[in-house]
Amino acid sequence: MSEISKKRVLSGIQPSGNLTLGNYLGALKQWVEEQATFDCYFCVVDLHAITVQQDPIELRKKTREVAALYIACGLDPEKVTIFVQSHVSAHSELAWILTCFAPIGWLNRMTQFKDKAAKQQQQDSISSGLLNYPTLMAADILLYQAHAVPVGDDQRQHLEYTRDIAQRFNHIYGETFVIPEVMIPKAGARIMGLDNPLSKMSKSEASDNHAIYLLDEPNRVKKAIMRAVTDSSGEILFSDNPERAGVSNLLTIYQSLSGLSKDETQEHFAGKGYGDLKRGVVDVVNATLDPLQKRYNQIISETGYLDAILANGAEKARERANRTLREVQDKVGFLAAR
Ligand code: ATP
Ligand code: LTN
């Protein structure tokens, strides 16, 4: 199929910490599976990362690290476009235009904003960037006229918002943006914290034994999983009961990494104890991370390789994004620059 007739996909991850197993199962794994079917654009969203304060040296380092992990997880830079969001200025430019169509009430209702704002130490220093975060995300998606956006479950509301903004703009100025569909994986769309299975596993959560990181050594993986919170029922079954959330989470991790169905996963652990479940999860996680880390080390040690991919990716992304931006600028009435 040619690039023209393929449907387009766009997604991104913030370089705001070390990527977790949640990022892998909710996002990266499905990106890899979709790269043959769609015309894919995957960016490292550094403009989003600075909605909460970042150390500049760390941010630069994490930006390269996340891009290298995209490739290490199996994205083929020959097939997909990998780039850094701030390398394509159209993202900031369209975000501003869309901000002027974004009702504050819609933004105030966003769960991620409320959660992240509540976590800030000084409430009077919450940036308006954090509030406007979803509008920048809408710009990312709409610039590429993406048909589908593969993300974890926590991003559903941001996708709804993107669709609403796009529809509002299309209604005023005529058909401009493709209305994107959200694409959520069947298993692993919401991996929970190992230390607290009622809160989402997140890369910016500092506590020990909360997350598995993609660059963790096998021993750290083992330690975090063996200490994961379970319950006293002794049952190894998928369940919606919040008291069983820890065991369900471990089963979900096992299911998504082994490729088994829910029933097959439960059968696999029938008659076994939580120690067996945890050891099973340690094994599938380490079997996934080992080849990934080997590829990562190769990519990072090859001077110039990653930077060339990002330069090439930015060029391709700019070309696509600027076409949409120009159309939008024209529609809202900006005088063409000569
Ligand atoms: P932060 O804690 O810095 O906000 P995060 O770990 O939530 O970050 P994002 O960069 O916001 O990660 O998310 C990147 C992608 O990973 C999104 O598609 C998101 O839905 C997905 N994702 C993040 N955490 C999880 C999780 N625990 N389970 C499944 N998917 C997840
Ligand atoms: N908000 C997303 C990251 C993100 C994104 C995007 C995802 C920024 N821009 C565009 C998909 C498409 C998050 O996971 N927190």
Short mmCIF file of C-alpha atoms and ligand atoms in Angstrom, two decimals:
data_model
loop_
_atom_site.label_atom_id
_atom_site.label_comp_id
_atom_site.label_asym_id
_atom_site.label_seq_id
_atom_site.Cartn_x
_atom_site.Cartn_y
_atom_site.Cartn_z
CA MET A 1 0.00 0.00 0.00
CA SER A 2 1.40 3.46 -0.78
CA GLU A 3 1.87 6.09 1.93
CA ILE A 4 -0.91 8.12 0.28
CA SER A 5 -3.64 5.49 0.65
CA LYS A 6 -2.62 4.41 4.17
CA LYS A 7 -4.49 5.93 7.09
CA ARG A 8 -2.37 8.14 9.31
CA VAL A 9 -1.52 7.63 12.98
CA LEU A 10 0.14 10.04 15.42
CA SER A 11 1.14 9.62 19.03
CA GLY A 12 3.74 10.80 21.52
CA ILE A 13 5.29 10.33 24.95
CA GLN A 14 6.66 13.03 27.27
CA PRO A 15 10.39 12.95 28.09
CA SER A 16 9.47 13.67 31.70
CA GLY A 17 11.16 10.67 33.33
CA ASN A 18 12.12 7.05 32.74
CA LEU A 19 9.69 5.17 30.50
CA THR A 20 7.67 2.54 32.34
CA LEU A 21 6.07 -0.76 31.52
CA GLY A 22 2.78 1.23 31.46
CA ASN A 23 4.12 3.37 28.60
CA TYR A 24 5.19 0.21 26.80
CA LEU A 25 1.94 -1.73 27.18
CA GLY A 26 -0.42 1.24 26.78
CA ALA A 27 1.39 2.94 23.92
CA LEU A 28 4.64 1.62 22.41
CA LYS A 29 3.59 -2.00 21.95
CA GLN A 30 0.59 -1.05 19.84
CA TRP A 31 2.62 1.51 17.87
CA VAL A 32 4.98 -1.29 16.85
CA GLU A 33 2.06 -3.50 15.84
CA GLU A 34 0.51 -0.74 13.72
CA GLN A 35 3.57 0.45 11.83
CA ALA A 36 2.96 -1.84 8.87
CA THR A 37 -0.67 -0.82 8.42
CA PHE A 38 -0.59 2.95 8.95
CA ASP A 39 1.46 5.95 7.89
CA CYS A 40 2.89 6.64 11.34
CA TYR A 41 4.23 9.77 13.07
CA PHE A 42 5.64 9.36 16.56
CA CYS A 43 7.04 12.32 18.46
CA VAL A 44 8.81 12.93 21.72
CA VAL A 45 6.62 15.63 23.24
CA ASP A 46 9.11 17.93 24.96
CA LEU A 47 6.77 20.94 24.74
CA HIS A 48 4.31 18.96 26.88
CA ALA A 49 7.03 17.94 29.34
CA ILE A 50 7.73 21.57 30.33
CA THR A 51 4.14 22.05 31.56
CA VAL A 52 5.73 20.96 34.83
CA GLN A 53 9.22 22.30 35.52
CA GLN A 54 12.09 20.21 34.11
CA ASP A 55 15.83 20.39 34.58
CA PRO A 56 17.24 21.48 31.16
CA ILE A 57 20.15 19.01 31.11
CA GLU A 58 17.89 16.14 32.15
CA LEU A 59 15.22 17.13 29.60
CA ARG A 60 17.72 17.04 26.71
CA LYS A 61 19.04 13.67 27.88
CA LYS A 62 15.56 12.18 28.32
CA THR A 63 14.48 13.43 24.90
CA ARG A 64 17.22 11.38 23.20
CA GLU A 65 16.60 8.47 25.54
CA VAL A 66 12.87 8.32 24.73
CA ALA A 67 13.57 8.55 20.98
CA ALA A 68 16.13 5.72 21.26
CA LEU A 69 13.59 3.64 23.19
CA TYR A 70 11.04 4.11 20.41
CA ILE A 71 13.47 2.36 18.08
CA ALA A 72 14.61 -0.19 20.68
CA CYS A 73 10.97 -1.22 21.23
CA GLY A 74 10.74 -2.11 17.54
CA LEU A 75 9.74 1.01 15.60
CA ASP A 76 11.51 0.98 12.25
CA PRO A 77 12.79 4.47 11.33
CA GLU A 78 12.66 3.43 7.66
CA LYS A 79 8.90 2.91 7.95
CA VAL A 80 7.75 5.49 10.48
CA THR A 81 8.53 9.14 11.13
CA ILE A 82 10.19 9.69 14.51
CA PHE A 83 10.79 13.27 15.60
CA VAL A 84 11.04 15.73 18.49
CA GLN A 85 7.96 17.92 18.87
CA SER A 86 9.89 21.20 19.43
CA HIS A 87 11.79 20.63 16.15
CA VAL A 88 8.56 21.32 14.27
CA SER A 89 7.48 24.87 15.12
CA ALA A 90 4.04 24.32 13.58
CA HIS A 91 3.01 22.54 16.82
CA SER A 92 3.39 25.71 18.87
CA GLU A 93 1.86 27.85 16.14
CA LEU A 94 -1.29 25.76 15.69
CA ALA A 95 -1.58 25.34 19.47
CA TRP A 96 -1.87 29.12 19.84
CA ILE A 97 -4.55 29.39 17.17
CA LEU A 98 -6.55 26.54 18.74
CA THR A 99 -6.13 28.12 22.19
CA CYS A 100 -8.24 30.98 20.88
CA PHE A 101 -11.07 28.50 20.22
CA ALA A 102 -10.69 26.55 23.46
CA PRO A 103 -13.28 27.34 26.14
CA ILE A 104 -11.66 27.56 29.58
CA GLY A 105 -14.57 25.52 30.99
CA TRP A 106 -13.63 22.52 28.79
CA LEU A 107 -10.02 22.73 29.99
CA ASN A 108 -10.94 23.07 33.66
CA ARG A 109 -12.84 19.79 33.49
CA MET A 110 -9.85 17.71 32.33
CA THR A 111 -9.01 14.98 34.86
CA GLN A 112 -5.27 15.02 34.11
CA PHE A 113 -5.15 18.79 34.76
CA LYS A 114 -6.98 18.41 38.06
CA ASP A 115 -4.72 15.52 39.17
CA LYS A 116 -1.46 17.19 38.14
CA ALA A 117 -2.46 20.57 39.55
CA ALA A 118 -3.33 18.92 42.88
CA LYS A 119 0.16 17.37 43.00
CA GLN A 120 1.98 20.72 42.62
CA GLN A 121 3.57 21.89 45.87
CA GLN A 122 2.90 25.57 45.31
CA GLN A 123 -0.65 26.00 44.10
CA ASP A 124 -0.06 29.59 42.98
CA SER A 125 2.67 28.48 40.58
CA ILE A 126 0.58 26.04 38.51
CA SER A 127 1.37 27.09 34.94
CA SER A 128 -1.32 28.00 32.44
CA GLY A 129 0.64 25.60 30.19
CA LEU A 130 -0.66 22.75 32.34
CA LEU A 131 -4.21 23.97 31.75
CA ASN A 132 -3.59 24.39 28.01
CA TYR A 133 -1.84 21.02 27.68
CA PRO A 134 -4.78 19.35 25.87
CA THR A 135 -4.89 22.11 23.24
CA LEU A 136 -1.23 21.50 22.39
CA MET A 137 -2.02 17.79 22.15
CA ALA A 138 -4.94 18.60 19.82
CA ALA A 139 -2.52 20.60 17.65
CA ASP A 140 -0.09 17.63 17.52
CA ILE A 141 -2.82 15.37 16.22
CA LEU A 142 -4.72 17.73 13.92
CA LEU A 143 -1.59 19.04 12.14
CA TYR A 144 -1.01 15.57 10.68
CA GLN A 145 -4.70 14.97 9.87
CA ALA A 146 -4.32 11.76 11.89
CA HIS A 147 -7.17 9.27 11.58
CA ALA A 148 -6.21 7.33 14.71
CA VAL A 149 -4.31 8.00 17.93
CA PRO A 150 -2.92 4.97 19.81
CA VAL A 151 -2.74 5.80 23.52
CA GLY A 152 -3.44 4.32 26.95
CA ASP A 153 -6.81 4.61 28.63
CA ASP A 154 -5.89 7.78 30.59
CA GLN A 155 -5.78 9.77 27.33
CA ARG A 156 -9.39 9.08 26.27
CA GLN A 157 -10.62 12.41 27.62
CA HIS A 158 -7.89 14.34 25.78
CA LEU A 159 -8.93 12.64 22.55
CA GLU A 160 -12.57 13.63 23.12
CA TYR A 161 -11.36 17.18 23.66
CA THR A 162 -9.32 17.06 20.43
CA ARG A 163 -12.39 15.91 18.50
CA ASP A 164 -14.51 18.68 20.05
CA ILE A 165 -11.98 21.39 19.16
CA ALA A 166 -11.62 20.03 15.61
CA GLN A 167 -15.40 19.95 15.15
CA ARG A 168 -15.73 23.48 16.47
CA PHE A 169 -13.11 24.76 14.03
CA ASN A 170 -14.59 22.80 11.11
CA HIS A 171 -18.03 24.19 11.94
CA ILE A 172 -16.81 27.79 11.79
CA TYR A 173 -14.37 27.59 8.84
CA GLY A 174 -15.56 24.55 6.88
CA GLU A 175 -13.98 21.09 6.63
CA THR A 176 -10.34 21.55 7.73
CA PHE A 177 -9.38 18.78 10.15
CA VAL A 178 -9.84 15.02 10.04
CA ILE A 179 -11.72 14.00 13.21
CA PRO A 180 -9.39 11.44 14.87
CA GLU A 181 -10.42 8.17 16.54
CA VAL A 182 -8.88 6.99 19.79
CA MET A 183 -7.14 3.58 19.62
CA ILE A 184 -6.82 1.79 22.97
CA PRO A 185 -5.14 -1.62 23.39
CA LYS A 186 -7.39 -4.55 24.44
CA ALA A 187 -5.05 -5.54 27.28
CA GLY A 188 -2.68 -3.26 29.16
CA ALA A 189 -4.49 0.04 28.54
CA ARG A 190 -4.18 0.96 32.21
CA ILE A 191 -1.29 -0.61 34.11
CA MET A 192 -1.45 0.22 37.80
CA GLY A 193 1.30 1.05 40.30
CA LEU A 194 2.87 -2.06 41.86
CA ASP A 195 2.96 -0.38 45.28
CA ASN A 196 -0.56 1.02 44.95
CA PRO A 197 -2.75 -0.81 42.42
CA LEU A 198 -5.44 1.87 42.69
CA SER A 199 -3.25 4.53 41.04
CA LYS A 200 -1.91 4.47 37.46
CA MET A 201 1.73 3.45 36.97
CA SER A 202 3.40 6.71 36.04
CA LYS A 203 6.95 7.72 35.12
CA SER A 204 6.82 10.87 37.24
CA GLU A 205 5.87 9.03 40.45
CA ALA A 206 8.98 8.98 42.64
CA SER A 207 8.25 6.19 45.15
CA ASP A 208 10.34 3.00 45.17
CA ASN A 209 8.74 -0.19 43.85
CA HIS A 210 5.97 1.80 42.13
CA ALA A 211 6.96 1.08 38.54
CA ILE A 212 9.01 -1.14 36.25
CA TYR A 213 11.22 1.01 34.03
CA LEU A 214 12.18 -0.18 30.56
CA LEU A 215 15.88 0.25 31.36
CA ASP A 216 15.72 -1.55 34.72
CA GLU A 217 18.21 -4.31 35.52
CA PRO A 218 16.68 -7.79 35.97
CA ASN A 219 17.26 -7.67 39.73
CA ARG A 220 15.37 -4.43 40.17
CA VAL A 221 12.49 -5.83 38.11
CA LYS A 222 12.44 -8.87 40.37
CA LYS A 223 12.53 -6.83 43.55
CA ALA A 224 9.69 -4.50 42.51
CA ILE A 225 7.43 -7.33 41.31
CA MET A 226 8.08 -9.62 44.27
CA ARG A 227 7.09 -6.71 46.57
CA ALA A 228 3.95 -5.84 44.57
CA VAL A 229 0.79 -5.38 46.62
CA THR A 230 -1.65 -8.34 46.37
CA ASP A 231 -4.46 -9.33 48.78
CA SER A 232 -5.35 -12.06 51.25
CA SER A 233 -7.89 -13.98 49.13
CA GLY A 234 -5.30 -16.23 47.49
CA GLU A 235 -7.33 -16.26 44.23
CA ILE A 236 -5.58 -15.70 40.91
CA LEU A 237 -8.44 -14.33 38.82
CA PHE A 238 -9.14 -11.14 36.86
CA SER A 239 -11.52 -9.04 38.93
CA ASP A 240 -13.07 -5.54 39.04
CA ASN A 241 -13.03 -5.60 42.82
CA PRO A 242 -10.67 -2.79 43.98
CA GLU A 243 -9.40 -5.08 46.74
CA ARG A 244 -8.17 -7.51 44.10
CA ALA A 245 -6.63 -4.79 41.89
CA GLY A 246 -3.02 -5.85 42.62
CA VAL A 247 -3.49 -9.43 41.43
CA SER A 248 -5.55 -8.30 38.41
CA ASN A 249 -2.75 -5.91 37.48
CA LEU A 250 -0.11 -8.67 37.61
CA LEU A 251 -2.36 -10.91 35.51
CA THR A 252 -2.84 -8.11 32.99
CA ILE A 253 0.91 -7.60 32.69
CA TYR A 254 1.39 -11.34 32.19
CA GLN A 255 -1.44 -11.51 29.65
CA SER A 256 -0.23 -8.61 27.51
CA LEU A 257 3.39 -9.75 27.44
CA SER A 258 2.67 -13.44 26.85
CA GLY A 259 0.00 -12.82 24.20
CA LEU A 260 -2.39 -15.27 25.92
CA SER A 261 -6.12 -14.63 26.30
CA LYS A 262 -7.64 -13.77 29.70
CA ASP A 263 -8.93 -17.34 30.14
CA GLU A 264 -5.61 -18.90 29.13
CA THR A 265 -3.80 -16.60 31.58
CA GLN A 266 -6.08 -17.66 34.45
CA GLU A 267 -5.72 -21.33 33.47
CA HIS A 268 -1.94 -20.96 33.42
CA PHE A 269 -1.99 -19.95 37.10
CA ALA A 270 -4.80 -22.27 38.23
CA GLY A 271 -3.94 -23.99 41.51
CA LYS A 272 -0.82 -21.84 41.99
CA GLY A 273 0.06 -19.23 44.63
CA TYR A 274 0.98 -15.54 44.50
CA GLY A 275 4.70 -16.41 44.60
CA ASP A 276 4.27 -18.38 41.33
CA LEU A 277 2.28 -15.53 39.79
CA LYS A 278 4.98 -13.02 40.68
CA ARG A 279 7.81 -15.25 39.42
CA GLY A 280 5.87 -15.76 36.17
CA VAL A 281 5.52 -12.01 35.74
CA VAL A 282 9.24 -11.42 36.51
CA ASP A 283 10.14 -13.92 33.76
CA VAL A 284 7.94 -12.43 31.01
CA VAL A 285 8.99 -8.89 31.89
CA ASN A 286 12.70 -9.71 31.84
CA ALA A 287 12.31 -11.71 28.61
CA THR A 288 10.79 -8.59 27.01
CA LEU A 289 13.28 -6.10 28.44
CA ASP A 290 16.48 -8.02 27.71
CA PRO A 291 16.48 -7.73 23.87
CA LEU A 292 15.00 -4.23 24.10
CA GLN A 293 17.87 -3.03 26.32
CA LYS A 294 20.47 -4.62 24.03
CA ARG A 295 19.05 -2.69 21.06
CA TYR A 296 18.87 0.48 23.15
CA ASN A 297 22.55 0.25 24.11
CA GLN A 298 23.52 -0.23 20.47
CA ILE A 299 21.47 2.77 19.31
CA ILE A 300 22.83 5.09 22.00
CA SER A 301 26.45 4.06 21.44
CA GLU A 302 26.38 4.61 17.67
CA THR A 303 27.47 8.23 17.28
CA GLY A 304 25.28 10.27 14.97
CA TYR A 305 22.74 7.50 14.25
CA LEU A 306 19.91 8.80 16.45
CA ASP A 307 20.49 12.46 15.56
CA ALA A 308 20.32 11.64 11.86
CA ILE A 309 16.99 9.84 12.36
CA LEU A 310 15.60 12.78 14.31
CA ALA A 311 16.79 15.30 11.70
CA ASN A 312 15.22 13.29 8.91
CA GLY A 313 12.04 12.75 10.94
CA ALA A 314 11.69 16.47 11.69
CA GLU A 315 12.06 17.31 8.01
CA LYS A 316 9.29 14.90 7.00
CA ALA A 317 7.06 15.99 9.87
CA ARG A 318 7.56 19.70 9.06
CA GLU A 319 6.51 19.17 5.48
CA ARG A 320 3.22 17.50 6.49
CA ALA A 321 2.50 19.80 9.43
CA ASN A 322 3.17 23.04 7.55
CA ARG A 323 0.61 22.15 4.88
CA THR A 324 -2.14 22.02 7.52
CA LEU A 325 -0.82 25.08 9.34
CA ARG A 326 -0.88 27.17 6.15
CA GLU A 327 -4.46 26.16 5.42
CA VAL A 328 -5.50 27.12 8.96
CA GLN A 329 -3.65 30.46 8.87
CA ASP A 330 -5.35 31.25 5.60
CA LYS A 331 -8.80 30.32 6.96
CA VAL A 332 -8.51 32.46 10.09
CA GLY A 333 -7.42 35.42 7.95
CA PHE A 334 -3.67 35.83 8.49
CA LEU A 335 -1.96 37.84 5.77
CA ALA A 336 0.33 35.55 3.76
CA ALA A 337 4.03 36.33 4.34
CA ARG A 338 5.98 37.20 1.19
P1 ATP B 1 3.78 11.48 33.47
O1 ATP B 1 3.74 10.69 34.73
O2 ATP B 1 5.06 12.21 33.24
O3 ATP B 1 2.56 12.31 33.25
P2 ATP B 1 3.07 9.05 32.08
O4 ATP B 1 3.91 7.95 32.59
O5 ATP B 1 1.63 9.10 32.47
O6 ATP B 1 3.78 10.43 32.32
P3 ATP B 1 2.79 9.96 29.34
O7 ATP B 1 3.97 10.53 28.66
O8 ATP B 1 1.80 10.93 29.86
O9 ATP B 1 3.22 8.99 30.52
O10 ATP B 1 2.08 8.89 28.43
C1 ATP B 1 2.57 8.34 27.24
C2 ATP B 1 1.68 7.22 26.78
O11 ATP B 1 1.74 6.12 27.69
C3 ATP B 1 0.19 7.60 26.68
O12 ATP B 1 -0.35 6.96 25.55
C4 ATP B 1 -0.39 7.04 27.93
O13 ATP B 1 -1.77 6.75 27.81
C5 ATP B 1 0.42 5.77 28.10
N1 ATP B 1 0.48 5.37 29.50
C6 ATP B 1 1.08 6.05 30.51
N2 ATP B 1 0.96 5.38 31.67
C7 ATP B 1 0.26 4.25 31.39
C8 ATP B 1 -0.18 3.14 32.17
N3 ATP B 1 0.06 3.09 33.46
N4 ATP B 1 -0.85 2.14 31.55
C9 ATP B 1 -1.09 2.19 30.22
N5 ATP B 1 -0.71 3.20 29.44
C10 ATP B 1 -0.04 4.23 29.99
N1 LTN B 2 -0.85 13.71 26.51
C1 LTN B 2 -0.19 12.50 26.13
C2 LTN B 2 1.09 12.72 25.38
C3 LTN B 2 0.80 13.34 24.08
C4 LTN B 2 0.15 12.73 22.97
C5 LTN B 2 0.11 13.71 21.95
C6 LTN B 2 -0.41 11.48 22.77
C7 LTN B 2 1.11 14.61 23.69
N2 LTN B 2 0.69 14.83 22.41
C8 LTN B 2 -0.51 13.45 20.72
C9 LTN B 2 -1.02 11.24 21.54
C10 LTN B 2 -1.07 12.20 20.53
C11 LTN B 2 0.06 11.70 27.38
O1 LTN B 2 0.18 10.55 27.27
N3 LTN B 2 0.12 12.29 28.52
#
